[in-house]
CSV table of C-alpha atoms and ligand atoms in Angstrom, one decimal:
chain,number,residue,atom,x,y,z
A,1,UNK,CA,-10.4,9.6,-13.6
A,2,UNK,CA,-13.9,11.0,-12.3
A,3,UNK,CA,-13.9,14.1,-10.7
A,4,UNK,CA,-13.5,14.2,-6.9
A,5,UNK,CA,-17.4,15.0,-6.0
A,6,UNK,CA,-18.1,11.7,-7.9
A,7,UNK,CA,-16.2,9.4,-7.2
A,8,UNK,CA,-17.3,6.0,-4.9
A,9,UNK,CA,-15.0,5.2,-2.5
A,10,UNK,CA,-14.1,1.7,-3.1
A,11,UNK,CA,-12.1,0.7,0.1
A,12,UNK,CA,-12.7,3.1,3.3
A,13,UNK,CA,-10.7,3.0,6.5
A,14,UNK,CA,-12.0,4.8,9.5
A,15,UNK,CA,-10.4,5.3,12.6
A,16,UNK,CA,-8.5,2.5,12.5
A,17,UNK,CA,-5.6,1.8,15.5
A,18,UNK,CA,-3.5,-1.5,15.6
A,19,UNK,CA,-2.2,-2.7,18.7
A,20,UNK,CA,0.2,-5.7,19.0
A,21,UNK,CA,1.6,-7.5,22.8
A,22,UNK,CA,4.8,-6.6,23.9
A,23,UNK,CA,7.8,-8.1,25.1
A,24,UNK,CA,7.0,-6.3,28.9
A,25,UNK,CA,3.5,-7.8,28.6
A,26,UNK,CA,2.0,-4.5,27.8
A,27,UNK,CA,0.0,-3.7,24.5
A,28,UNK,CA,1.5,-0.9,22.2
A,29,UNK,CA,-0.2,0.7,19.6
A,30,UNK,CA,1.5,0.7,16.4
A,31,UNK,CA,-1.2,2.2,14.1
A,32,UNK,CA,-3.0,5.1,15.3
A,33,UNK,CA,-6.4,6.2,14.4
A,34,UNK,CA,-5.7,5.9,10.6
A,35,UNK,CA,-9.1,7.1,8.2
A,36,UNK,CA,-8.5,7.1,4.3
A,37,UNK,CA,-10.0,6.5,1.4
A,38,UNK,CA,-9.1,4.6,-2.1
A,39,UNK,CA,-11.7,6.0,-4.8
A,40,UNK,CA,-12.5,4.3,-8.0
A,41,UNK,CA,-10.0,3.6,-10.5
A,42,UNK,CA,-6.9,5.4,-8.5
A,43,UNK,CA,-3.6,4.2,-7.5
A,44,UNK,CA,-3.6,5.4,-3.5
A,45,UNK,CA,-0.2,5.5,-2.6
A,46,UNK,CA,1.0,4.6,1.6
A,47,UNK,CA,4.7,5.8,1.8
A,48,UNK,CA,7.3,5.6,4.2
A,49,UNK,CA,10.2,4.1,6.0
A,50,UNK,CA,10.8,0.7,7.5
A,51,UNK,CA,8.8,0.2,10.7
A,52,UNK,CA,6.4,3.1,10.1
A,53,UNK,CA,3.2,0.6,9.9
A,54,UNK,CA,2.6,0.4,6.7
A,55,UNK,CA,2.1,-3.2,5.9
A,56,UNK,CA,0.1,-3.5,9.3
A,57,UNK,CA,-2.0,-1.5,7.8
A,58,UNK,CA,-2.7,-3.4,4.6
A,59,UNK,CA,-2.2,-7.1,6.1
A,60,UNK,CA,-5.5,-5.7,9.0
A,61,UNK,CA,-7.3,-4.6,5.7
A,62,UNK,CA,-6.7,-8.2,4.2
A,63,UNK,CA,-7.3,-9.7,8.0
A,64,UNK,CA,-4.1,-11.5,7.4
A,65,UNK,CA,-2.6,-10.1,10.9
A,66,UNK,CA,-2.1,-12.9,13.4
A,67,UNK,CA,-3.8,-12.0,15.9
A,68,UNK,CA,-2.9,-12.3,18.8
A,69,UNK,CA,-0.3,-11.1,19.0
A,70,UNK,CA,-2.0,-8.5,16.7
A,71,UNK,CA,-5.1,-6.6,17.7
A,72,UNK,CA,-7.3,-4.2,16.3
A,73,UNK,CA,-8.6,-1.9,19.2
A,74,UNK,CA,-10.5,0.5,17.3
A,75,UNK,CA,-12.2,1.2,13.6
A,76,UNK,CA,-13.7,0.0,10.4
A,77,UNK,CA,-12.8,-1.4,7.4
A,78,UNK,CA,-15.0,-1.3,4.3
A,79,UNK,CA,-14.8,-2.7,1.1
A,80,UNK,CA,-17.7,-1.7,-1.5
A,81,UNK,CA,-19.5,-0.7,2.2
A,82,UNK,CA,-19.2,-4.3,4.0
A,83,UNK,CA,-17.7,-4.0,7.2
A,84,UNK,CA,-14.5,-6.6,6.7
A,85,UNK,CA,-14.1,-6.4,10.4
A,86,UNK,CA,-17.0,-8.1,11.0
A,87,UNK,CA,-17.2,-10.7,8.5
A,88,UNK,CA,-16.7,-14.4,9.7
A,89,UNK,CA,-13.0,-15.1,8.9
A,90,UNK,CA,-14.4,-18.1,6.8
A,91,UNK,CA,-16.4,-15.5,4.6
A,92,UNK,CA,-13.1,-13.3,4.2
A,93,UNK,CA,-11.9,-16.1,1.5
A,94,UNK,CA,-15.0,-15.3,-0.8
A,95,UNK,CA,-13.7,-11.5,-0.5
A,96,UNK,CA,-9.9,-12.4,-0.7
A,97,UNK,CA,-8.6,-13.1,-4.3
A,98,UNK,CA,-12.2,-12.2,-5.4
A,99,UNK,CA,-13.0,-8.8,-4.6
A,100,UNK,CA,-9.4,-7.5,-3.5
A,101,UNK,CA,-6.2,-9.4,-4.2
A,102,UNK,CA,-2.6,-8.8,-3.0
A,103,UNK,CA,0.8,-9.0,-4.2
A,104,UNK,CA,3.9,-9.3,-2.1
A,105,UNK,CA,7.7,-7.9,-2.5
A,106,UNK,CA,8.5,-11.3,-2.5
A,107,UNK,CA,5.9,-13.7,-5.0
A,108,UNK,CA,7.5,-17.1,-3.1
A,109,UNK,CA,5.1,-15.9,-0.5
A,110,UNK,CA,2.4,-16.5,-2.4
A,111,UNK,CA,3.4,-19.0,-4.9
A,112,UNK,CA,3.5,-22.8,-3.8
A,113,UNK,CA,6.9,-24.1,-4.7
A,114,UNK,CA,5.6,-27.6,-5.3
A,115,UNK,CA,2.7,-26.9,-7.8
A,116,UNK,CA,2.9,-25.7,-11.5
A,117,UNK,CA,1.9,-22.9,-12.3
A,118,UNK,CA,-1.1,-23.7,-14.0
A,119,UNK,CA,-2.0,-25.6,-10.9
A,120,UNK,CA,-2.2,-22.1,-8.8
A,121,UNK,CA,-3.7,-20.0,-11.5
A,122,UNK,CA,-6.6,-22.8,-12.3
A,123,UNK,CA,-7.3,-23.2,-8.2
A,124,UNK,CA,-7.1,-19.7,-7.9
A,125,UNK,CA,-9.8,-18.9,-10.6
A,126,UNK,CA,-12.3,-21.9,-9.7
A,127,UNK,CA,-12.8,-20.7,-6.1
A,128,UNK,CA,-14.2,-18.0,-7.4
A,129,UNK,CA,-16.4,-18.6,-10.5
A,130,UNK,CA,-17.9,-21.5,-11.7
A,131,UNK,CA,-15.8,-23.1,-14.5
A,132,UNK,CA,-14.2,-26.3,-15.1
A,133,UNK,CA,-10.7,-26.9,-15.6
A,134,UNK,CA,-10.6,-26.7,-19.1
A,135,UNK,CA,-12.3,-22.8,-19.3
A,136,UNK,CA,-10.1,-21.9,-15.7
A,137,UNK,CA,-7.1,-22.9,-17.9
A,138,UNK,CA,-8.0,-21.0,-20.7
A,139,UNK,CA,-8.4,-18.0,-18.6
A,140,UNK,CA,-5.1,-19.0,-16.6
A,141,UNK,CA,-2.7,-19.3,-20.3
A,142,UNK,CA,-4.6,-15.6,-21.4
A,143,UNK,CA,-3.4,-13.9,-18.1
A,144,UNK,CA,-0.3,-14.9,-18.3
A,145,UNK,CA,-0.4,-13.5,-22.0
A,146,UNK,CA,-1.9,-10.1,-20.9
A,147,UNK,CA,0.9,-9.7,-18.1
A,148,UNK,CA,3.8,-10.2,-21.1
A,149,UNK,CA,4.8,-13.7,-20.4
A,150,UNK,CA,6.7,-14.7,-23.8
A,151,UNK,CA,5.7,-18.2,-24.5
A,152,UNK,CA,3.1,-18.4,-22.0
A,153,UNK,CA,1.6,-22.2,-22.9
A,154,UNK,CA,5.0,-23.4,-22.1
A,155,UNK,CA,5.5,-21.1,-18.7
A,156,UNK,CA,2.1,-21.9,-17.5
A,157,UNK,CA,3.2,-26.0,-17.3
A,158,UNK,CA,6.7,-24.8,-15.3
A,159,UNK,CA,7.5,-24.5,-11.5
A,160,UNK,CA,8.0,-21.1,-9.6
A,161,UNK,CA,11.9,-21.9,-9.3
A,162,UNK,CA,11.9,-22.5,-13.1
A,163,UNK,CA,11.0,-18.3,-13.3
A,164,UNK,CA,13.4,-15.3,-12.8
A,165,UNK,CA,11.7,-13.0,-10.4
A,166,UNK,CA,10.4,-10.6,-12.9
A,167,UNK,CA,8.4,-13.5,-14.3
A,168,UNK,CA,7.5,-14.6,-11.1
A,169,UNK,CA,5.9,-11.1,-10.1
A,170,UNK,CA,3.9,-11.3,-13.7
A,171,UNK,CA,2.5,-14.5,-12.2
A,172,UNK,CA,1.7,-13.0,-9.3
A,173,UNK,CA,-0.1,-9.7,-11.1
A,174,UNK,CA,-1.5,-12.6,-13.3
A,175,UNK,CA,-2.9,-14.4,-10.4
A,176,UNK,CA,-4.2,-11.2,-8.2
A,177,UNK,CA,-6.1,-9.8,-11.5
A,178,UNK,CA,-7.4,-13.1,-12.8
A,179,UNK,CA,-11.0,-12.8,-10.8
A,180,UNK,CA,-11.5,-9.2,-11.6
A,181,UNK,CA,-10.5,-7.7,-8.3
A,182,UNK,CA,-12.2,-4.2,-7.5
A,183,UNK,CA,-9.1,-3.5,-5.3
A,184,UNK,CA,-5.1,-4.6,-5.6
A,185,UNK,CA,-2.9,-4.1,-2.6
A,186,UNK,CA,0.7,-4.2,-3.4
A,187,UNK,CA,3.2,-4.3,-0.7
A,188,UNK,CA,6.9,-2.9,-2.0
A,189,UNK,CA,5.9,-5.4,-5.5
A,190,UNK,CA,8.9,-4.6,-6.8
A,191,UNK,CA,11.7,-3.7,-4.2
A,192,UNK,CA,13.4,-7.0,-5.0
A,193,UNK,CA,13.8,-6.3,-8.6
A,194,UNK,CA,16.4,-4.8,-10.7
A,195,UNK,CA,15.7,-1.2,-11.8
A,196,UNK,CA,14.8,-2.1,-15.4
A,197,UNK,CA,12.7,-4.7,-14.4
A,198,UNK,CA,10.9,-2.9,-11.8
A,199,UNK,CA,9.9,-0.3,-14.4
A,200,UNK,CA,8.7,-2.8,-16.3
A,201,UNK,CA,6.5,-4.4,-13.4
A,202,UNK,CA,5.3,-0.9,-12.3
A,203,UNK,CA,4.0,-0.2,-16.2
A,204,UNK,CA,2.2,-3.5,-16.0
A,205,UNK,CA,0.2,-2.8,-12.6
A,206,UNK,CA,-1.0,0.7,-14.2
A,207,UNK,CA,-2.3,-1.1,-17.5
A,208,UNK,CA,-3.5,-4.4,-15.7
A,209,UNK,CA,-5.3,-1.5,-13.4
A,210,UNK,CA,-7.0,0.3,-16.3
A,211,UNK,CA,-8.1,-2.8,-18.1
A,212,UNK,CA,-9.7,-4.5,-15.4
A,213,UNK,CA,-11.3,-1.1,-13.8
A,214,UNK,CA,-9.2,-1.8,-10.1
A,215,UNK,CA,-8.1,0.3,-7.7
A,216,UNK,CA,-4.7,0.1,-6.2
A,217,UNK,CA,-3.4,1.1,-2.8
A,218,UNK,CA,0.1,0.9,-3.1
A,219,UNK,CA,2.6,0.5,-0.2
A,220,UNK,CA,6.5,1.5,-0.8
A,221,UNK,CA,9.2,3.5,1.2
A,222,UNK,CA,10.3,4.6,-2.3
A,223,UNK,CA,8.8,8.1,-3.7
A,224,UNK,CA,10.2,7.4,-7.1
A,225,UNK,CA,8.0,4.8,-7.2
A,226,UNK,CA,5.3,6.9,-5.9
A,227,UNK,CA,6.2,9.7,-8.6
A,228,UNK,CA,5.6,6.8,-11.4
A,229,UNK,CA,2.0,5.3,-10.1
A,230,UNK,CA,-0.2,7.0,-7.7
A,231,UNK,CA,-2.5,9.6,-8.1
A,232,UNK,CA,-2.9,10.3,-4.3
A,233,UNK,CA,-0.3,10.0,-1.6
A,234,UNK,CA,-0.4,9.2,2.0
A,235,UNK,CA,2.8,9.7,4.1
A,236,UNK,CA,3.0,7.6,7.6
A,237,UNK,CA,5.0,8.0,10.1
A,238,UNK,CA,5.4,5.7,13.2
A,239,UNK,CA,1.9,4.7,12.8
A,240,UNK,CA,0.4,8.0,11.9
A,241,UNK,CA,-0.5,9.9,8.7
A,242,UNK,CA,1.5,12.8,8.2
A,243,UNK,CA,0.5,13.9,5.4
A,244,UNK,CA,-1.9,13.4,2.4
A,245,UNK,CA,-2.5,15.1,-0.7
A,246,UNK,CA,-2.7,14.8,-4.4
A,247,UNK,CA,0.8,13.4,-6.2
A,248,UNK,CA,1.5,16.8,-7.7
A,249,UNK,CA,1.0,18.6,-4.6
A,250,UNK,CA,3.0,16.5,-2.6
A,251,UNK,CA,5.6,16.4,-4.8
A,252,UNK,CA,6.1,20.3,-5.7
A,253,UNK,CA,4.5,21.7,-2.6
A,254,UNK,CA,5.5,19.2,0.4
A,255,UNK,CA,4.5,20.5,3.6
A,256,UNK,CA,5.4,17.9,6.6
A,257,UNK,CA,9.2,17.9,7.4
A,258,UNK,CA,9.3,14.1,7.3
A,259,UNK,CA,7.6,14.1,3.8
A,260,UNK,CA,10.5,16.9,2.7
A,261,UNK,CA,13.0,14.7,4.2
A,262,UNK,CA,11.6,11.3,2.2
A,263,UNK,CA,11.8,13.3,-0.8
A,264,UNK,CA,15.2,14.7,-0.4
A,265,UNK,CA,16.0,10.8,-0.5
A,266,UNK,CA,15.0,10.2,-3.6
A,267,UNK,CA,17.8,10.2,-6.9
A,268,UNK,CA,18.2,13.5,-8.6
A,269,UNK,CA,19.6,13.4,-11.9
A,270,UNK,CA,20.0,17.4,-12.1
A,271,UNK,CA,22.7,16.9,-8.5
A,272,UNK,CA,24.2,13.7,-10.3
A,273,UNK,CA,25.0,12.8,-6.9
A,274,UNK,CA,26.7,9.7,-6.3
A,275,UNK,CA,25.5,9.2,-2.8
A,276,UNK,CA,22.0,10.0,-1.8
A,277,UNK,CA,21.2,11.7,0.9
A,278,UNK,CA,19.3,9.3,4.3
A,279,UNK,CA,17.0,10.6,6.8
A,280,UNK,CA,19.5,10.8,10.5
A,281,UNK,CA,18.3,8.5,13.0
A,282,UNK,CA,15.4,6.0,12.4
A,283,UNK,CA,12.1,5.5,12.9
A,284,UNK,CA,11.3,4.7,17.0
A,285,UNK,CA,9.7,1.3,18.3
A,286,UNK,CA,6.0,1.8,19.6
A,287,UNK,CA,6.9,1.8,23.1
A,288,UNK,CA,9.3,4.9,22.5
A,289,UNK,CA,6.5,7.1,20.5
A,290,UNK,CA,6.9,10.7,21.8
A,291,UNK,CA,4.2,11.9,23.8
A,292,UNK,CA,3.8,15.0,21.0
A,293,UNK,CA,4.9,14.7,17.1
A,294,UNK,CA,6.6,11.4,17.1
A,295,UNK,CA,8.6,12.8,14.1
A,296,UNK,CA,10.3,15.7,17.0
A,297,UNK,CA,13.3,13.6,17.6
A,298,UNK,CA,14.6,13.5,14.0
A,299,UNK,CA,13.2,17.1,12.7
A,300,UNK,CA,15.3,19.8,12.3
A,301,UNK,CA,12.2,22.2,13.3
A,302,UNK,CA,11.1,21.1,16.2
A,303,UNK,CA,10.1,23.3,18.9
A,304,UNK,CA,9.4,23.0,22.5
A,305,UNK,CA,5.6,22.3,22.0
A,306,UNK,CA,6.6,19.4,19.4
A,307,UNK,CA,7.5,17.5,22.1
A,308,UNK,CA,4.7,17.5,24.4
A,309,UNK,CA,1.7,18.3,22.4
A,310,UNK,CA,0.3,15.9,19.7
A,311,UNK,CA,-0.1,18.0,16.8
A,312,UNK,CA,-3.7,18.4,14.8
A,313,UNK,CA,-4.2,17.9,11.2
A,314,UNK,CA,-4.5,21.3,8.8
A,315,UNK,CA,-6.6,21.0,6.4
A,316,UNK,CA,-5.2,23.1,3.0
A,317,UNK,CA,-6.7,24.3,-0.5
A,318,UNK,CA,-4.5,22.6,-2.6
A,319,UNK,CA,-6.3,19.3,-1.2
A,320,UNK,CA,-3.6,18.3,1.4
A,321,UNK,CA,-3.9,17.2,4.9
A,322,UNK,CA,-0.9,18.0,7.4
A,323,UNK,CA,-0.5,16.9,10.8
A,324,UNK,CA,2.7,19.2,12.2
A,325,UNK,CA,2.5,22.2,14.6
A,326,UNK,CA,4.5,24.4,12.1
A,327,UNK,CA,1.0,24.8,10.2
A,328,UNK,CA,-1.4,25.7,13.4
A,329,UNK,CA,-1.0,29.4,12.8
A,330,UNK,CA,-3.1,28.8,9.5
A,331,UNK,CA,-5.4,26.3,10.4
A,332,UNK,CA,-6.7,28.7,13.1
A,333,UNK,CA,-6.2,31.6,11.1
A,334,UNK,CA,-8.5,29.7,8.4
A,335,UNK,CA,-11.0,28.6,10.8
A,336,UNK,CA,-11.3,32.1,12.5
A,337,UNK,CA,-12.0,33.3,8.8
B,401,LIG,FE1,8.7,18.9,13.3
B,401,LIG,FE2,7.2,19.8,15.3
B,401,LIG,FE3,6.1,19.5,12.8
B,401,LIG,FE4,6.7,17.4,14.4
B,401,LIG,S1,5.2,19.0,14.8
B,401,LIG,S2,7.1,17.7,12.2
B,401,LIG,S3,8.6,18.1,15.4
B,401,LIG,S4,7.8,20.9,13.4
C-alpha cells in the first residue's frame, strides 16, 4: 500500500446525516454527520452492531435508499471526485456495477432466480463495455474461473438454486469484479456462511481486490472478520463514528468503551471459552438517542457529563480518532501544547 501522504482517496464521505420518517410522523436521524475516507487499494472496514447504521450508510453511497421514507439531509458523496448526490438517478446505473459494485450477505438479492447464470454475468458485463455476446461470455466463464468455481463452463449454464451458497457468493464476487470496479462495498458477504467457507470467501475478496487494483469498504458486526481483511477500521455506533484508526491500533490499543466491548466479543482461543461474552443491553432506536454519548446507557464509565453533553472527537498520534469524554483531558492538553 502507498504511504498515507500519497494516497488518492477513491470514495470520500463528508458530513453525511441520514434521516428516515417515523411512525409519530416526525423525521429521525439515523446517521449523523458521518466524514471518511476509502484510499486506493485498501480494505476500509465499518464495524458494529445490528441497528447501528451501517448498511444505511453504504445503501446512500450506492443511492439504493428508498427514499422517502429515507432522506439524506445533509453531505456529499464522492466517488473519484463526482458528487454521487447529485447525479441523475438514471446516470447512477453507468456508476453502479461499473465503477463501484456491491455484494450482499445474502447473493438471492442480487441474483435473478429465473435466469442462468451466464445470462446475469453476460448482461451484467455488456452494460458496461462494448462487446458481443460471444467476448461477454468469454469474460463471464474466466470470472468464474478466477473466483475458484471447479468446472466453471458447466456452472456458468446452471440456475442460482442449482449453487450451495458459497458458490453463489463466488458468483456474486464474480459478477461485482467483472467490469473492473474501482470500489467493492460488501455488506456482512459472508455472515450466512459456514466458518470454513467464509474463510475461504474472505481470502478471495483480498486476492480479487489486489488483482483488479479495488478498494473495498467492508461492513460487518464481526471484528474477526475485521482482524482478517481491513487495513483501516471504523467503529459506528447508533449512527455515529466512534472510533477510527489503523487495524493494528484498534486492535492492540482500543480506546472507545464500545470498540473495547465489540472486541471482548470476539472468540479467544487463549480463554477457550465456551460461551462468548455479549455487549448488555442493545443498541437504542433513533428516537431514543441520548442527548450526550449515545453509547452512556450501556458503558460501564459513564459519567454525569456523558449524559448531557455530546462528546468531541480526539484526535491521537497513533492515527486514531475517538469521540468519548474519557479522552478530553488530552485533546485539550494537546491542543494547549
Ligand atoms: Fe462512555 Fe462517556 Fe465515553 Fe460515552 S463519552 S463512551 S458514556 S465514557
Amino acid at each position: 500500500m502507498l504511504m498515507t501522504e500519497e494516497k488518492k482517496a477513491v470514495l470520500q464521505v463528508d458530513n453525511l446525516s441520514i434521516a428516515f420518517d417515523m411512525a409519530d410522523g416526525k423525521q429521525t436521524n439515523v446517521v449523523e454527520a458521518v466524514s471518511f475516507q476509502v484510499f486506493e487499494g485498501e480494505t476500509l472496514a465499518l464495524v458494529g452492531e445490528s441497528g447501528s447504521g451501517k448498511s444505511v450508510t453504504s445503501l446512500a453511497i450506492m443511492r439504493l435508499l428508498q427514499m422517502p421514507p429515507a432522506c439524506i439531509t445533509s453531505g456529499k458523496i464522492l466517488l473519484n471526485g463526482k458528487d454521487l448526490l447529485q447525479m441523475k438517478l438514471d446516470d447512477m446505473s453507468s456508476v453502479r456495477g461499473n465503477e463501484m459494485s456491491m455484494i450482499f450477505q445474502e447473493p438471492m438479492t442480487s441474483l435473478d432466480p429465473v435466469f442462468k447464470i451466464s445470462n446475469q454475468l453476460i448482461e451484467g458485463i455488456r452494460r458496461h463495455q462494448p462487446l458481443d455476446k460471444k467476448q461477454a461470455f468469454a469474460i463471464a466463464l474466466s470470472m468464474l474461473k478466477e473466483v475458484g468455481i471447479a468446472n466453471a463452463e458447466k456452472v456458468i449454464h446452471e440456475y442460482p438454486h442449482q449453487l450451495s451458497g458459497g458458490m453463489r457468493q463466488r458468483v456474486m464476487i464474480a459478477m461485482a469484479m467483472a467490469n473492473n470496479p474501482k470500489l467493492l462495498l460488501a455488506d456482512e458477504p459472508t455472515t450466512a456462511l459456514d466458518v470454513t467457507v467464509q474463510a475461504q470467501i474472505l481470502q478471495l475478496m483480498l486476492k480479487m481486490k489486489e488483482e483488479h487494483g479495488s478498494s473495498i469498504l467492508f461492513i460487518t458486526h464481526d471484528m474477526g472478520v475485521v482482524a482478517e481483511t481491513a487495513d483501516r477500521v471504523m467503529v459506528m455506533y447508533a449512527g455515529q463514528i466512534v472510533e477510527s484508526g489503523p487495524v493494528e491500533q484498534i486492535f492492540t490499543d482500543p480506546k472507545h468503551p464500545y470498540t473495547k466491548a465489540l472486541l471482548q466479543t470476539m472468540p479467544s482461543l487463549a480463554t477457550n471459552e465456551r460461551r462468548l461474552p455479549t455487549i448488555p443491553g442493545t443498541v437504542p432506536s433513533p428516537s431514543n438517542f441520548s442527548a450526550g454519548c449515545r453509547f452512556s446507557p450501556r458503558c460501564q464509565h459513564a459519567m454525569d457529563i456523558c449524559d448531557r453533553t455530546i462528546p468531541a472527537e480526539s484526535s491521537f498520534e497513533s492515527g486514531q480518532i475517538v469521540r468519548c469524554h474519557l479522552y478530553k483531558e488530552k485533546e485539550v492538553a494537546a491542543h494547549d501544547t
